[in-house]
Amino acid sequence: MLCVILLSADLNTDEKNKFETIYYKYKSMLFYLVLNIVKNEKDSEDVLQEAFIKIAKNIKSINDIESKETVSFLIVVTKNTAYDHIRKSSKITELPLSERESDINEKYLNNLVCDIEYKELVSVITDIPSPYNEVLYLHYAKDYSIKKTAALLNRKESTVKMQLVRGKKILVDKLSEALYE
């Protein structure tokens, strides 16, 4: 599997070494995560390979292999790849974004985010339920655009926007609680 992934990704020598280290260090953990979601060993191997391809394509965004942020990133990508596999196989349709949900005070959220440290933000985001935590983490903690987040999570941009809107509501509440306790 490693050879296929390395051939499909355009990586320089340092990136290949970093990716190989990540692959061997986290492969088992991520496989059991996928197996727990997909419930099928053969499909789990396919999903894991797809997840590692996505990780390889985004290897430049990983700085410290041992950090909690890296582990969170790997888990987010892998979980979402598994959920996408399930969605594709069961043909679940996505909900449209309603105008009411898109009405959130962006300025208030930006002020809250500016008032806390990065580690606190990541901690609050990880407490938010899936799928909102993945979208929020990639958008606010990793500073990815909606387009890049959608591509990484293999979702439609409209879905990512909807999840950001809903996630922001939860995030505003949690940040307000954290700041004003």
CSV table of C-alpha atoms in Angstrom, one decimal, residues 15-176:
chain,number,residue,atom,x,y,z
A,15,GLU,CA,8.2,14.7,2.5
A,16,LYS,CA,8.4,11.0,1.6
A,17,ASN,CA,10.5,10.4,4.8
A,18,LYS,CA,8.0,12.3,6.9
A,19,PHE,CA,5.1,10.5,5.3
A,20,GLU,CA,6.7,7.0,5.8
A,21,THR,CA,7.3,7.8,9.4
A,22,ILE,CA,3.6,8.9,9.8
A,23,TYR,CA,2.5,5.8,7.9
A,24,TYR,CA,4.3,3.3,10.0
A,25,LYS,CA,3.6,5.1,13.3
A,26,TYR,CA,-0.1,5.5,12.9
A,27,LYS,CA,-1.2,2.9,10.4
A,28,SER,CA,-2.5,0.4,13.0
A,29,MET,CA,-4.3,3.0,15.0
A,30,LEU,CA,-6.0,4.4,11.9
A,31,PHE,CA,-6.9,1.0,10.6
A,32,TYR,CA,-8.8,0.1,13.7
A,33,LEU,CA,-10.5,3.4,13.7
A,34,VAL,CA,-11.7,2.8,10.1
A,35,LEU,CA,-12.6,-0.8,10.9
A,36,ASN,CA,-14.7,0.4,13.8
A,37,ILE,CA,-16.6,2.7,11.5
A,38,VAL,CA,-16.8,0.6,8.3
A,39,LYS,CA,-17.2,-2.8,10.0
A,40,ASN,CA,-15.6,-4.6,7.1
A,41,GLU,CA,-11.9,-5.5,6.8
A,42,LYS,CA,-11.6,-5.3,3.0
A,43,ASP,CA,-13.4,-2.0,2.8
A,44,SER,CA,-11.3,-0.7,5.8
A,45,GLU,CA,-8.1,-1.3,3.9
A,46,ASP,CA,-9.4,0.6,0.8
A,47,VAL,CA,-10.6,3.5,3.0
A,48,LEU,CA,-7.3,3.6,4.9
A,49,GLN,CA,-5.4,3.7,1.6
A,50,GLU,CA,-7.7,6.6,0.4
A,51,ALA,CA,-7.1,8.4,3.7
A,52,PHE,CA,-3.4,8.0,3.4
A,53,ILE,CA,-3.4,9.4,-0.1
A,54,LYS,CA,-5.2,12.5,1.2
A,55,ILE,CA,-2.7,12.8,4.0
A,56,ALA,CA,0.2,12.5,1.6
A,57,LYS,CA,-1.3,15.2,-0.6
A,58,ASN,CA,-1.4,17.5,2.5
A,59,ILE,CA,1.9,16.4,4.1
A,60,LYS,CA,3.2,20.0,3.9
A,61,SER,CA,0.7,21.1,6.5
A,62,ILE,CA,2.1,18.7,9.0
A,63,ASN,CA,5.0,20.1,11.0
A,64,ASP,CA,5.5,17.9,14.1
A,65,ILE,CA,4.8,14.2,13.6
A,66,GLU,CA,4.4,13.7,17.4
A,67,SER,CA,2.0,16.6,18.1
A,68,LYS,CA,-1.6,16.3,19.2
A,69,GLU,CA,-2.6,18.5,16.3
A,70,THR,CA,-1.0,16.0,13.8
A,71,VAL,CA,-2.8,13.1,15.5
A,72,SER,CA,-6.1,15.0,15.4
A,73,PHE,CA,-5.5,15.9,11.7
A,74,LEU,CA,-4.9,12.2,10.9
A,75,ILE,CA,-8.0,11.1,12.8
A,76,VAL,CA,-10.2,13.8,11.2
A,77,VAL,CA,-9.1,12.9,7.6
A,78,THR,CA,-9.4,9.1,8.3
A,79,LYS,CA,-12.8,9.3,10.0
A,80,ASN,CA,-14.2,11.5,7.2
A,81,THR,CA,-12.9,9.2,4.5
A,82,ALA,CA,-14.6,6.3,6.3
A,83,TYR,CA,-17.9,8.3,6.6
A,84,ASP,CA,-17.7,9.3,3.0
A,85,HIS,CA,-17.3,5.7,2.0
A,86,ILE,CA,-20.4,4.8,4.0
A,87,ARG,CA,-22.3,7.7,2.5
A,88,LYS,CA,-21.3,6.8,-1.0
A,89,SER,CA,-22.3,3.2,-0.5
A,90,SER,CA,-25.7,4.0,1.0
A,91,LYS,CA,-26.4,7.1,-1.2
A,92,ILE,CA,-27.4,9.4,1.6
A,93,THR,CA,-28.4,12.8,0.3
A,94,GLU,CA,-27.1,16.0,1.9
A,95,LEU,CA,-29.4,18.6,3.4
A,96,PRO,CA,-29.6,22.1,1.9
A,97,LEU,CA,-28.3,25.1,3.8
A,98,SER,CA,-31.2,27.1,5.1
A,99,GLU,CA,-31.0,30.9,5.3
A,100,ARG,CA,-31.9,30.8,9.0
A,101,GLU,CA,-28.8,28.7,9.8
A,102,SER,CA,-26.5,30.9,7.9
A,103,ASP,CA,-27.4,34.0,10.0
A,104,ILE,CA,-24.6,34.1,12.6
A,105,ASN,CA,-22.7,37.0,14.0
A,106,GLU,CA,-19.3,36.4,12.3
A,107,LYS,CA,-17.7,39.5,14.0
A,108,TYR,CA,-18.6,38.2,17.5
A,109,LEU,CA,-17.0,34.8,16.7
A,110,ASN,CA,-13.9,36.4,15.3
A,111,ASN,CA,-13.5,38.5,18.5
A,112,LEU,CA,-13.9,35.4,20.7
A,113,VAL,CA,-11.3,33.5,18.6
A,114,CYS,CA,-8.9,36.4,18.9
A,115,ASP,CA,-9.2,36.5,22.7
A,116,ILE,CA,-8.1,32.9,23.3
A,117,GLU,CA,-4.9,31.0,22.6
A,118,TYR,CA,-4.5,28.4,19.9
A,119,LYS,CA,-4.4,25.4,22.3
A,120,GLU,CA,-7.6,26.5,24.0
A,121,LEU,CA,-9.3,26.9,20.6
A,122,VAL,CA,-8.2,23.4,19.5
A,123,SER,CA,-9.4,22.1,22.9
A,124,VAL,CA,-12.8,23.7,22.5
A,125,ILE,CA,-13.2,22.5,18.9
A,126,THR,CA,-12.3,18.9,19.8
A,127,ASP,CA,-15.2,18.9,22.3
A,128,ILE,CA,-17.7,19.8,19.6
A,129,PRO,CA,-19.5,16.8,18.0
A,130,SER,CA,-18.6,15.4,14.6
A,131,PRO,CA,-18.8,16.4,11.8
A,132,TYR,CA,-18.6,20.0,12.9
A,133,ASN,CA,-15.4,19.6,14.9
A,134,GLU,CA,-13.5,18.4,11.8
A,135,VAL,CA,-14.7,21.4,9.6
A,136,LEU,CA,-14.0,23.9,12.4
A,137,TYR,CA,-10.6,22.5,13.1
A,138,LEU,CA,-9.5,22.6,9.5
A,139,HIS,CA,-11.0,26.1,8.9
A,140,TYR,CA,-10.0,27.9,12.1
A,141,ALA,CA,-7.1,26.0,13.6
A,142,LYS,CA,-5.4,25.1,10.4
A,143,ASP,CA,-6.7,28.2,8.5
A,144,TYR,CA,-7.8,26.2,5.5
A,145,SER,CA,-10.3,27.8,3.0
A,146,ILE,CA,-13.7,26.3,2.6
A,147,LYS,CA,-12.7,25.0,-0.8
A,148,LYS,CA,-9.6,23.2,0.6
A,149,THR,CA,-11.5,21.9,3.6
A,150,ALA,CA,-14.2,20.5,1.2
A,151,ALA,CA,-11.6,18.8,-1.0
A,152,LEU,CA,-9.7,17.3,2.0
A,153,LEU,CA,-12.9,16.0,3.6
A,154,ASN,CA,-14.3,14.9,0.2
A,155,ARG,CA,-17.5,16.9,0.7
A,156,LYS,CA,-19.3,19.5,-1.3
A,157,GLU,CA,-18.4,23.1,-0.5
A,158,SER,CA,-22.1,23.7,0.3
A,159,THR,CA,-22.0,21.0,2.9
A,160,VAL,CA,-18.8,22.4,4.4
A,161,LYS,CA,-20.4,25.8,4.6
A,162,MET,CA,-23.5,24.4,6.3
A,163,GLN,CA,-21.4,22.5,8.8
A,164,LEU,CA,-19.3,25.6,9.5
A,165,VAL,CA,-22.5,27.6,10.1
A,166,ARG,CA,-23.9,25.0,12.5
A,167,GLY,CA,-20.5,24.4,14.1
A,168,LYS,CA,-19.9,28.1,14.6
A,169,LYS,CA,-23.1,28.4,16.6
A,170,ILE,CA,-21.8,25.6,18.9
A,171,LEU,CA,-18.3,27.1,19.0
A,172,VAL,CA,-19.6,30.6,19.9
A,173,ASP,CA,-21.5,29.1,22.9
A,174,LYS,CA,-18.6,27.0,24.0
A,175,LEU,CA,-16.1,29.9,23.7
A,176,SER,CA,-18.4,32.2,25.5
